[in-house]
């Protein structure tokens, strides 16, 4: 065993040297490459073009009579544990599906290492990078964690103690008043510190800003991206560098972006209306955060049949589900839930996938990933992040993204000798990595309920198990159907005749399951690595993948000041669970947690 671990570490060390050494090759521009280049760009380009030609991301409905099994889960007691960066085979044993073969884990290594290693300008990272590494956007939240075992089991020396599978989203809210401008430098401040009250906070992903005008001819409102290029209500947008605040410089001479002040923004002159908060021009400033999603079970989402997603379309609220909501109060016809899938246009007929608009190498089809289901496949986000967040060019997006003059990062086209191309082996291996990150085992309390002979039989009042049952009832989950699809060998040999999505249509629920579909089946996965973990599974997706109408949040939209972080007192989890027995000192206590007052 000791020799095996040493061999694995040697493998990872060799891989790191291979990945992050600049390898020069002879061509007219003397460009350099980042990555192993195995398989070659030529071979992987052919693979990619065949994927698109064969429409492998359109998942067909499985044949009638196809058997499904519960998806495997990673060991909960070790879930999220990480070692020193870059992560290697040891960590992949913790993060991937238990049945994943050694050969398949090795196919994830290059992407795993790239995802978890900070990158520098000398490697070719661009001057407008949002983060130094992929994990910078996709790390767990770190605020107010009083027990390190919540996100990892121990922390090896040199590790950042974060991983792709831990709690998602920002670590804290961003203090926009602090990060927007540093008077000493004229740039912005990077949200790098956990203190969100007197400092910037720590944001996973990035901040977006724009000026919003609600009165365009279509009645939908219009955004001025402040990029100096767009036409907004008949005028050219002001040049403030665009709507993304880039806060992760790749060199000391490159300042984080600032957010333009109200006084210099021509859209925001005069006194705003006290009710609408609109300035005389009709605009108001909008600032928001974008948090990177957790990459857990994404290979399962990729394998949901397209027809299953389309079956949830309900644009006119005609399907309806049992709910305690009174539809007449809300002025709707059935369960007040409308939805429609997002159909993404593909590249123009006859054009190469390597020259699509936006340069992300993406395909068209039924959206299932990202904000507003705006992505058809995982690869699209990897390619977009490679350039848009890290600033690396590749065959997928060859345009070098440069900073604007007021950032101090340099302008113009870089010399050919400074261009470092990322080989296609990086995004392909990274896709393998993301596809094969497994969900963790259920917690003990839920397992106690699901493994019971009859999960619906009432548990003793006041116990954690009874609370689980009550939560399932309110959510709209049929616990028997859910258990039969989640617990191996639980399904009767002739099936159970229950709702395959494990939705409970009995009275007394609040229709959460009307959007957050508890269980989805998967068809044949398009993955060539770990396909056996992803195909023909029952998966607890808790989403229907379609878009739903949401309300206007006027209290936030018309707030007189930007959303300032505050400290909110919350009770320890152990106050509500059987863990209270092992942590009696925390029972009934509160801890301080950053939040945004609404």
Coordinates of C-alpha atoms in Angstrom, one line a residue:
X1 CA 0.0 0.0 0.0
X2 CA 2.8 2.4 0.9
X3 CA 4.6 1.7 -2.4
X4 CA 1.3 2.3 -4.3
X5 CA 0.8 5.7 -2.6
X6 CA 4.4 6.7 -3.4
X7 CA 3.8 5.7 -7.1
X8 CA 0.7 7.7 -7.2
X9 CA 2.5 10.8 -5.8
X10 CA 5.3 10.3 -8.3
X11 CA 2.7 10.1 -11.1
X12 CA 1.1 13.4 -9.9
X13 CA 4.4 15.1 -9.5
X14 CA 5.4 14.1 -13.0
X15 CA 2.0 15.3 -14.3
X16 CA 2.4 18.6 -12.7
X17 CA 5.9 19.1 -14.3
X18 CA 4.4 18.0 -17.6
X19 CA 1.4 20.3 -17.3
X20 CA 2.9 23.5 -16.0
X21 CA 6.3 23.6 -17.7
X22 CA 6.2 25.8 -20.8
X23 CA 7.0 23.5 -23.8
X24 CA 8.1 25.4 -26.9
X25 CA 7.7 24.0 -30.4
X26 CA 8.7 25.3 -33.7
X27 CA 6.2 27.4 -35.6
X28 CA 6.3 30.9 -37.2
X29 CA 5.2 32.6 -34.0
X30 CA 7.3 30.5 -31.6
X31 CA 4.2 30.1 -29.4
X32 CA 4.3 27.9 -26.3
X33 CA 1.8 25.3 -25.1
X34 CA 0.4 24.5 -21.6
X35 CA -0.8 21.0 -21.0
X36 CA 0.3 17.5 -21.9
X37 CA -0.9 17.5 -25.5
X38 CA -1.9 13.8 -25.1
X39 CA -3.9 13.1 -27.1
X40 CA -2.9 15.7 -29.6
X41 CA -4.9 18.8 -30.6
X42 CA -5.3 17.3 -34.1
X43 CA -6.8 14.1 -32.7
X44 CA -9.0 15.8 -30.1
X45 CA -10.3 18.3 -32.7
X46 CA -11.5 15.3 -34.8
X47 CA -13.1 13.8 -31.6
X48 CA -14.9 17.1 -30.9
X49 CA -16.2 17.5 -34.5
X50 CA -17.6 13.9 -34.4
X51 CA -19.3 14.6 -31.1
X52 CA -21.1 17.6 -32.7
X53 CA -21.9 15.8 -35.9
X54 CA -23.3 12.8 -34.1
X55 CA -25.4 15.0 -31.7
X56 CA -24.2 13.0 -28.7
X57 CA -25.6 15.6 -26.3
X58 CA -29.1 14.9 -27.4
X59 CA -29.9 12.0 -25.1
X60 CA -32.6 9.6 -26.4
X61 CA -35.3 8.0 -24.3
X62 CA -34.2 4.5 -23.2
X63 CA -36.0 1.5 -24.6
X64 CA -39.1 0.3 -22.8
X65 CA -38.3 -2.1 -20.1
X66 CA -34.8 -0.6 -19.4
X67 CA -33.8 -1.3 -15.9
X68 CA -32.4 1.5 -13.7
X69 CA -30.3 1.3 -10.6
X70 CA -29.6 3.8 -7.8
X71 CA -26.6 6.0 -8.5
X72 CA -23.5 5.2 -6.5
X73 CA -22.4 7.6 -3.8
X74 CA -19.0 8.6 -2.4
X75 CA -18.1 7.7 1.2
X76 CA -19.6 10.4 3.3
X77 CA -17.0 10.2 6.1
X78 CA -14.2 11.2 3.7
X79 CA -16.2 13.3 1.3
X80 CA -14.5 16.6 0.4
X81 CA -11.2 15.6 1.9
X82 CA -8.3 17.1 0.0
X83 CA -4.5 17.0 0.1
X84 CA -1.9 19.3 -1.3
X85 CA -2.6 21.0 -4.6
X86 CA -2.7 19.8 -7.3
X87 CA -5.1 17.1 -6.3
X88 CA -4.2 13.6 -7.4
X89 CA -5.3 9.9 -7.4
X90 CA -5.7 9.8 -3.6
X91 CA -8.2 12.6 -3.7
X92 CA -10.0 11.2 -6.8
X93 CA -10.7 8.0 -4.8
X94 CA -12.6 10.2 -2.3
X95 CA -14.4 12.4 -4.9
X96 CA -15.4 9.9 -7.7
X97 CA -17.9 7.1 -7.9
X98 CA -16.7 4.1 -5.9
X99 CA -16.7 1.8 -9.0
X100 CA -14.5 4.1 -11.0
X101 CA -11.5 2.1 -12.3
X102 CA -7.9 3.1 -11.8
X103 CA -7.6 3.6 -15.6
X104 CA -10.6 6.0 -15.6
X105 CA -9.3 8.0 -12.6
X106 CA -6.0 8.4 -14.5
X107 CA -8.0 9.9 -17.4
X108 CA -9.2 12.6 -15.0
X109 CA -5.7 13.5 -13.7
X110 CA -4.7 16.3 -16.1
X111 CA -8.0 18.1 -15.6
X112 CA -7.9 17.6 -11.9
X113 CA -4.5 19.1 -11.6
X114 CA -5.3 22.0 -13.8
X115 CA -8.5 22.7 -11.9
X116 CA -6.7 22.9 -8.6
X117 CA -3.5 24.7 -9.4
X118 CA -3.1 28.5 -9.4
X119 CA -1.9 29.9 -12.7
X120 CA 0.4 32.8 -13.4
X121 CA 1.0 35.3 -16.2
X122 CA 4.2 33.6 -17.1
X123 CA 2.1 30.5 -18.0
X124 CA -0.1 32.6 -20.2
X125 CA -2.9 33.5 -17.9
X126 CA -4.5 36.7 -19.3
X127 CA -4.5 40.1 -17.7
X128 CA -8.2 40.2 -17.1
X129 CA -8.5 36.9 -15.2
X130 CA -11.2 36.7 -12.6
X131 CA -9.4 34.0 -10.6
X132 CA -6.0 32.3 -10.6
X133 CA -7.5 28.8 -10.9
X134 CA -10.8 27.1 -11.7
X135 CA -11.3 26.2 -8.0
X136 CA -11.2 29.9 -7.2
X137 CA -14.8 30.1 -8.5
X138 CA -16.0 26.7 -7.4
X139 CA -14.8 26.5 -3.8
X140 CA -17.0 25.9 -0.8
X141 CA -18.4 28.6 1.4
X142 CA -16.0 29.3 4.4
X143 CA -18.1 31.6 6.5
X144 CA -18.7 30.7 10.1
X145 CA -17.7 27.1 9.8
X146 CA -17.1 26.0 13.4
X147 CA -16.4 22.3 12.7
X148 CA -13.8 21.5 10.0
X149 CA -15.4 18.1 9.4
X150 CA -18.4 19.8 7.8
X151 CA -16.3 20.3 4.6
X152 CA -13.3 18.1 4.9
X153 CA -11.8 15.4 7.2
X154 CA -8.6 16.9 8.4
X155 CA -6.4 19.2 6.5
X156 CA -2.9 18.2 5.3
X157 CA -0.1 20.8 5.6
X158 CA 0.0 22.9 2.5
X159 CA -3.6 22.3 1.5
X160 CA -6.1 25.1 1.1
X161 CA -8.7 22.7 2.7
X162 CA -11.1 23.3 -0.1
X163 CA -12.4 21.1 -2.9
X164 CA -14.7 21.1 -5.8
X165 CA -17.5 19.2 -4.0
X166 CA -17.8 21.1 -0.8
X167 CA -20.4 23.8 -0.1
X168 CA -21.0 26.0 -3.1
X169 CA -21.3 29.7 -3.7
X170 CA -19.5 32.6 -2.1
X171 CA -17.6 32.3 1.1
X172 CA -19.2 35.6 2.3
X173 CA -21.3 38.3 0.8
X174 CA -19.2 41.0 -1.0
X175 CA -18.9 44.4 0.6
X176 CA -19.4 46.4 -2.6
X177 CA -18.7 49.7 -0.8
X178 CA -15.2 48.5 -0.1
X179 CA -14.4 46.5 -3.3
X180 CA -15.7 49.0 -5.8
X181 CA -12.8 51.5 -5.4
X182 CA -9.5 51.8 -3.7
X183 CA -8.8 55.6 -3.4
X184 CA -5.1 54.9 -2.9
X185 CA -4.6 53.2 -6.2
X186 CA -7.6 54.2 -8.4
X187 CA -8.4 50.6 -9.0
X188 CA -10.8 48.3 -7.2
X189 CA -10.1 45.9 -4.3
X190 CA -10.2 42.2 -4.7
X191 CA -12.7 40.5 -2.3
X192 CA -10.1 38.3 -0.7
X193 CA -10.8 38.6 3.0
X194 CA -13.4 36.7 5.1
X195 CA -14.3 39.9 6.9
X196 CA -17.3 41.3 5.0
X197 CA -18.1 44.1 7.4
X198 CA -14.9 46.2 7.6
X199 CA -13.2 44.6 4.6
X200 CA -14.2 43.3 1.2
X201 CA -15.5 39.8 2.0
X202 CA -14.5 36.8 0.0
X203 CA -16.4 36.1 -3.2
X204 CA -16.3 32.9 -5.2
X205 CA -16.6 33.8 -8.9
X206 CA -17.1 37.5 -9.7
X207 CA -19.1 40.7 -9.5
X208 CA -21.2 42.1 -12.3
X209 CA -22.6 45.6 -12.6
X210 CA -24.6 47.7 -15.1
X211 CA -27.1 50.5 -15.3
X212 CA -30.7 49.3 -15.6
X213 CA -33.6 51.1 -17.4
X214 CA -37.0 49.6 -16.9
X215 CA -38.8 51.4 -19.6
X216 CA -37.6 50.0 -23.0
X217 CA -40.3 49.5 -25.7
X218 CA -40.7 45.8 -24.9
X219 CA -41.4 46.6 -21.3
X220 CA -38.7 44.2 -20.1
X221 CA -36.0 46.7 -19.2
X222 CA -32.6 47.2 -20.8
X223 CA -29.1 47.0 -19.4
X224 CA -26.3 49.4 -20.2
X225 CA -23.2 47.2 -19.9
X226 CA -20.9 50.3 -19.7
X227 CA -18.6 48.7 -22.3
X228 CA -18.2 51.6 -24.7
X229 CA -19.6 49.5 -27.6
X230 CA -23.2 48.6 -27.0
X231 CA -26.1 50.8 -28.3
X232 CA -28.5 51.4 -25.4
X233 CA -31.7 53.4 -26.1
X234 CA -30.2 55.0 -29.1
X235 CA -26.9 56.0 -27.5
X236 CA -23.5 54.4 -27.3
X237 CA -22.7 52.9 -23.9
X238 CA -20.1 54.7 -21.7
X239 CA -16.7 53.0 -21.6
X240 CA -16.1 51.7 -18.1
X241 CA -14.6 48.4 -19.1
X242 CA -17.8 46.3 -19.3
X243 CA -20.1 44.7 -16.8
X244 CA -17.6 42.3 -15.1
X245 CA -15.4 43.5 -12.3
X246 CA -12.2 41.5 -12.8
X247 CA -10.6 41.2 -9.4
X248 CA -7.9 38.5 -9.7
X249 CA -4.8 40.2 -11.3
X250 CA -2.1 38.0 -12.7
X251 CA 0.8 40.4 -12.0
X252 CA 1.5 43.1 -9.3
X253 CA 1.3 45.8 -12.0
X254 CA -2.3 44.9 -12.9
X255 CA -4.8 46.5 -10.6
X256 CA -8.2 44.9 -9.9
X257 CA -11.0 46.6 -11.8
X258 CA -13.0 49.2 -10.0
X259 CA -16.7 49.8 -10.4
X260 CA -17.4 53.3 -11.8
X261 CA -18.8 55.8 -9.2
X262 CA -22.2 57.3 -9.4
X263 CA -20.7 60.8 -9.9
X264 CA -18.9 59.9 -13.1
X265 CA -21.7 57.9 -14.6
X266 CA -23.7 60.1 -16.9
X267 CA -26.8 57.8 -16.5
X268 CA -26.9 58.5 -12.8
X269 CA -26.8 62.3 -12.5
X270 CA -29.2 64.3 -10.4
X271 CA -31.4 63.1 -7.6
X272 CA -33.1 59.7 -7.7
X273 CA -36.8 59.3 -7.2
X274 CA -37.4 58.4 -3.5
X275 CA -39.9 55.6 -4.5
X276 CA -38.5 54.0 -7.7
X277 CA -34.8 54.9 -7.0
X278 CA -34.5 55.8 -10.7
X279 CA -32.4 58.8 -11.7
X280 CA -33.9 61.5 -14.0
X281 CA -32.4 59.6 -17.0
X282 CA -34.6 56.6 -16.0
X283 CA -31.6 54.4 -15.0
X284 CA -30.4 53.0 -11.7
X285 CA -27.2 51.1 -10.8
X286 CA -27.4 47.3 -10.4
X287 CA -24.7 45.3 -8.8
X288 CA -24.8 41.5 -8.3
X289 CA -22.6 38.5 -7.6
X290 CA -22.2 35.4 -9.6
X291 CA -21.2 32.3 -7.6
X292 CA -19.7 29.2 -9.3
X293 CA -21.9 26.1 -9.0
X294 CA -20.8 23.0 -7.2
X295 CA -19.7 20.4 -9.7
X296 CA -21.5 17.4 -8.1
X297 CA -23.4 14.9 -10.2
X298 CA -23.1 17.0 -13.4
X299 CA -22.5 13.8 -15.4
X300 CA -25.9 12.6 -14.3
X301 CA -27.6 15.8 -15.4
X302 CA -25.9 15.5 -18.8
X303 CA -27.4 12.1 -19.3
X304 CA -31.1 13.0 -18.6
X305 CA -33.1 12.3 -21.8
X306 CA -34.1 15.4 -23.7
X307 CA -37.7 14.3 -23.9
X308 CA -37.9 14.1 -20.1
X309 CA -36.8 17.7 -19.8
X310 CA -39.3 18.8 -22.4
X311 CA -42.1 17.0 -20.7
X312 CA -41.9 19.4 -17.8
X313 CA -42.7 22.4 -20.0
X314 CA -45.9 24.1 -18.7
X315 CA -45.9 27.7 -20.1
X316 CA -49.7 28.1 -19.5
X317 CA -49.9 26.5 -16.1
X318 CA -52.1 23.6 -17.4
X319 CA -50.4 20.6 -15.8
X320 CA -51.0 21.4 -12.1
X321 CA -50.0 19.5 -9.0
X322 CA -51.6 19.1 -5.6
X323 CA -50.6 21.9 -3.3
X324 CA -51.6 23.7 -0.2
X325 CA -51.2 27.0 -2.1
X326 CA -54.5 28.6 -2.9
X327 CA -54.3 29.3 -6.6
X328 CA -57.2 31.8 -6.5
X329 CA -55.3 34.0 -4.1
X330 CA -52.4 34.2 -6.6
X331 CA -54.6 34.6 -9.6
X332 CA -53.4 31.5 -11.4
X333 CA -55.2 28.5 -12.8
X334 CA -53.6 25.3 -11.4
X335 CA -50.5 25.1 -9.1
X336 CA -49.1 28.6 -10.0
X337 CA -46.1 27.0 -11.6
X338 CA -45.2 27.8 -15.2
X339 CA -42.1 26.7 -17.0
X340 CA -40.3 26.3 -20.3
X341 CA -37.1 24.7 -21.3
X342 CA -34.3 26.8 -22.8
X343 CA -33.4 26.0 -26.4
X344 CA -29.9 27.1 -27.3
X345 CA -29.1 27.9 -30.9
X346 CA -26.2 26.1 -32.4
X347 CA -23.5 27.4 -34.7
X348 CA -24.4 28.5 -38.2
X349 CA -24.9 25.8 -40.8
X350 CA -21.5 24.9 -42.3
X351 CA -19.4 26.7 -39.7
X352 CA -16.8 24.9 -37.6
X353 CA -17.5 24.3 -33.9
X354 CA -14.1 26.0 -33.3
X355 CA -15.4 29.3 -34.7
X356 CA -18.8 29.7 -33.1
X357 CA -20.1 33.0 -31.8
X358 CA -18.6 33.7 -28.4
X359 CA -15.8 31.3 -29.1
X360 CA -16.7 28.7 -26.5
X361 CA -16.9 25.7 -28.8
X362 CA -20.5 25.0 -27.6
X363 CA -23.3 23.2 -29.4
X364 CA -27.0 24.0 -29.7
X365 CA -29.8 22.1 -28.2
X366 CA -31.8 21.7 -24.9
X367 CA -30.2 23.8 -22.1
X368 CA -29.5 22.0 -18.9
X369 CA -26.5 23.7 -17.3
X370 CA -25.6 27.1 -15.9
X371 CA -27.5 30.3 -15.1
X372 CA -31.0 30.0 -16.7
X373 CA -30.1 26.7 -18.3
X374 CA -28.0 28.5 -20.8
X375 CA -25.6 25.6 -21.5
X376 CA -26.2 22.3 -23.4
X377 CA -23.1 20.6 -22.2
X378 CA -20.3 20.7 -19.6
X379 CA -17.6 21.4 -22.2
X380 CA -19.1 24.8 -23.0
X381 CA -18.4 26.0 -19.5
X382 CA -14.9 24.6 -19.4
X383 CA -14.0 26.2 -22.6
X384 CA -15.6 29.5 -21.6
X385 CA -13.8 29.5 -18.2
X386 CA -10.5 28.7 -19.7
X387 CA -10.5 31.9 -21.6
X388 CA -13.0 34.2 -19.9
X389 CA -12.0 33.5 -16.3
X390 CA -8.4 32.5 -16.6
X391 CA -7.4 34.2 -19.8
X392 CA -5.9 31.1 -21.7
X393 CA -6.3 30.9 -25.4
X394 CA -6.7 27.6 -27.2
X395 CA -8.1 26.1 -30.4
X396 CA -11.5 26.6 -28.9
X397 CA -11.1 30.4 -28.4
X398 CA -8.0 31.8 -30.0
X399 CA -8.7 35.5 -29.4
X400 CA -6.5 37.0 -26.8
X401 CA -8.6 39.0 -24.3
X402 CA -6.8 42.2 -23.3
X403 CA -7.4 44.8 -20.6
X404 CA -8.7 48.3 -21.2
X405 CA -6.4 51.3 -20.6
X406 CA -7.5 52.3 -17.0
X407 CA -6.7 48.9 -15.5
X408 CA -2.9 49.3 -15.8
X409 CA -2.7 45.9 -17.3
X410 CA -1.5 46.8 -20.7
X411 CA -3.3 47.1 -24.0
X412 CA -2.9 45.8 -27.5
X413 CA -2.1 42.5 -29.1
X414 CA 0.6 40.6 -27.3
X415 CA 3.7 39.6 -29.2
X416 CA 3.6 36.1 -30.6
X417 CA 6.4 35.0 -28.3
X418 CA 4.3 35.8 -25.2
X419 CA 1.2 33.8 -26.4
X420 CA 0.8 30.5 -24.5
X421 CA -1.8 28.1 -25.9
X422 CA -3.6 25.6 -23.7
X423 CA -3.7 22.2 -25.4
X424 CA -7.1 20.6 -25.9
X425 CA -6.0 17.8 -23.5
X426 CA -6.7 20.1 -20.6
X427 CA -10.5 20.8 -21.2
X428 CA -11.1 17.2 -22.3
X429 CA -9.6 15.8 -19.2
X430 CA -11.3 18.4 -17.1
X431 CA -14.6 17.4 -18.6
X432 CA -13.9 13.8 -17.5
X433 CA -13.2 15.1 -14.0
X434 CA -16.4 17.1 -13.7
X435 CA -18.5 14.3 -15.2
X436 CA -17.3 11.8 -12.6
X437 CA -17.6 13.8 -9.3
X438 CA -20.1 11.7 -7.3
X439 CA -22.7 12.8 -4.8
X440 CA -22.1 11.8 -1.2
X441 CA -23.9 9.2 0.8
X442 CA -27.1 10.3 2.5
X443 CA -26.7 11.3 6.2
X444 CA -27.5 8.8 8.9
X445 CA -30.9 10.3 9.8
X446 CA -32.2 10.2 6.3
X447 CA -30.8 6.7 5.7
X448 CA -32.6 5.5 8.9
X449 CA -35.9 6.6 7.2
X450 CA -35.1 5.3 3.7
X451 CA -33.9 1.9 4.8
X452 CA -36.9 1.3 7.0
X453 CA -39.3 -1.5 5.8
X454 CA -41.9 1.2 5.3
X455 CA -40.3 4.7 5.0
X456 CA -43.8 6.3 5.2
X457 CA -44.6 4.7 8.6
X458 CA -44.8 7.5 11.2
X459 CA -41.7 7.9 13.3
X460 CA -41.7 8.8 17.0
X461 CA -42.7 12.4 17.4
X462 CA -39.9 14.8 18.2
X463 CA -37.2 12.6 16.7
X464 CA -34.9 13.7 13.8
X465 CA -36.5 10.9 11.7
X466 CA -39.9 12.4 12.3
X467 CA -38.6 15.8 11.2
X468 CA -37.3 14.2 8.0
X469 CA -40.7 12.7 7.2
X470 CA -42.4 16.1 7.9
X471 CA -40.0 17.8 5.6
X472 CA -40.6 15.3 2.8
X473 CA -44.4 15.8 3.2
X474 CA -44.1 19.6 3.0
X475 CA -41.7 19.3 0.0
X476 CA -44.0 16.9 -1.8
X477 CA -41.7 13.8 -1.8
X478 CA -43.1 10.3 -1.8
X479 CA -40.6 8.6 0.6
X480 CA -41.5 5.1 -0.4
X481 CA -40.9 5.9 -4.1
X482 CA -37.8 7.9 -3.2
X483 CA -36.3 5.0 -1.1
X484 CA -37.0 2.4 -3.8
X485 CA -35.0 4.5 -6.3
X486 CA -32.2 5.6 -4.0
X487 CA -31.4 2.5 -1.9
X488 CA -29.9 -0.6 -3.7
X489 CA -32.1 -3.7 -3.9
X490 CA -35.0 -1.8 -2.3
X491 CA -37.2 -1.7 -5.5
X492 CA -39.6 -4.7 -5.7
X493 CA -38.8 -7.1 -8.5
X494 CA -42.0 -6.1 -10.5
X495 CA -41.6 -2.4 -9.7
X496 CA -43.6 -0.3 -7.3
X497 CA -46.1 1.4 -9.5
X498 CA -45.3 4.7 -7.9
X499 CA -44.3 8.0 -9.4
X500 CA -40.9 7.6 -11.0
X501 CA -40.0 11.2 -10.0
X502 CA -41.0 10.3 -6.3
X503 CA -43.5 13.2 -6.2
X504 CA -46.2 12.9 -3.6
X505 CA -49.5 14.3 -4.8
X506 CA -51.2 13.9 -1.4
X507 CA -52.7 16.9 0.3
X508 CA -50.6 19.1 2.6
X509 CA -47.5 19.8 0.5
X510 CA -46.4 23.2 -0.7
X511 CA -45.5 22.1 -4.2
X512 CA -41.7 22.4 -3.9
X513 CA -41.5 19.2 -6.0
X514 CA -43.4 21.0 -8.8
X515 CA -40.1 22.6 -9.8
X516 CA -37.5 20.7 -7.8
X517 CA -38.2 17.2 -9.2
X518 CA -36.7 14.8 -6.6
X519 CA -35.7 12.0 -9.0
X520 CA -34.7 11.9 -12.6
X521 CA -33.7 8.9 -14.7
X522 CA -30.7 9.0 -16.9
X523 CA -30.3 7.5 -20.4
X524 CA -27.0 6.4 -22.0
X525 CA -24.3 8.9 -21.0
X526 CA -22.2 10.5 -23.8
X527 CA -19.1 10.1 -21.6
X528 CA -16.4 7.7 -22.7
X529 CA -14.9 7.8 -19.2
X530 CA -16.9 6.3 -16.3
X531 CA -20.0 5.9 -18.5
X532 CA -21.0 2.9 -16.3
X533 CA -21.5 5.2 -13.3
X534 CA -23.8 7.6 -15.2
X535 CA -26.0 5.5 -17.5
X536 CA -29.5 4.2 -16.6
X537 CA -29.5 5.5 -13.1
X538 CA -32.0 6.9 -10.7
X539 CA -30.5 10.2 -9.7
X540 CA -31.7 12.7 -7.0
X541 CA -31.4 15.8 -9.2
X542 CA -34.1 17.9 -7.4
X543 CA -34.7 20.0 -10.5
X544 CA -36.8 19.9 -13.7
X545 CA -34.1 21.8 -15.6
X546 CA -36.7 24.2 -17.0
X547 CA -37.0 28.0 -16.5
X548 CA -39.7 29.3 -14.2
X549 CA -41.2 32.8 -13.7
X550 CA -40.0 34.5 -10.6
X551 CA -41.4 37.5 -8.7
X552 CA -39.9 41.0 -8.7
X553 CA -37.9 41.5 -5.4
X554 CA -38.8 45.1 -5.0
X555 CA -37.4 45.4 -1.5
X556 CA -33.9 44.7 -2.7
X557 CA -34.3 46.4 -6.1
X558 CA -35.3 49.7 -4.6
X559 CA -32.9 49.6 -1.6
X560 CA -31.5 53.1 -0.9
X561 CA -28.0 51.7 -0.6
X562 CA -26.1 48.7 -2.1
X563 CA -26.8 45.5 -0.2
X564 CA -24.5 45.8 2.7
X565 CA -23.4 42.6 4.5
X566 CA -24.4 42.2 8.2
X567 CA -24.0 39.5 10.8
X568 CA -27.0 37.3 11.5
X569 CA -27.2 35.0 14.5
X570 CA -28.0 31.4 13.6
X571 CA -28.4 28.3 15.9
X572 CA -25.9 25.5 15.7
X573 CA -27.0 22.6 13.7
X574 CA -26.4 20.3 16.7
X575 CA -29.4 22.1 18.4
X576 CA -31.7 20.3 16.0
X577 CA -30.1 16.9 15.4
X578 CA -29.0 13.9 17.2
X579 CA -25.4 15.3 17.0
X580 CA -26.5 17.3 20.0
X581 CA -25.5 14.3 22.1
X582 CA -21.9 14.4 20.9
X583 CA -21.8 18.3 21.0
X584 CA -23.8 19.2 24.1
X585 CA -21.8 22.5 24.6
X586 CA -23.4 23.8 21.4
X587 CA -27.0 22.9 22.3
X588 CA -29.1 26.1 22.1
X589 CA -26.2 28.3 21.2
X590 CA -26.0 30.7 18.3
X591 CA -23.1 31.6 16.0
X592 CA -22.5 34.7 13.9
X593 CA -23.0 34.3 10.1
X594 CA -22.6 36.8 7.4
X595 CA -25.7 37.5 5.4
X596 CA -27.4 40.3 3.5
X597 CA -30.2 42.1 5.4
X598 CA -33.4 42.2 3.3

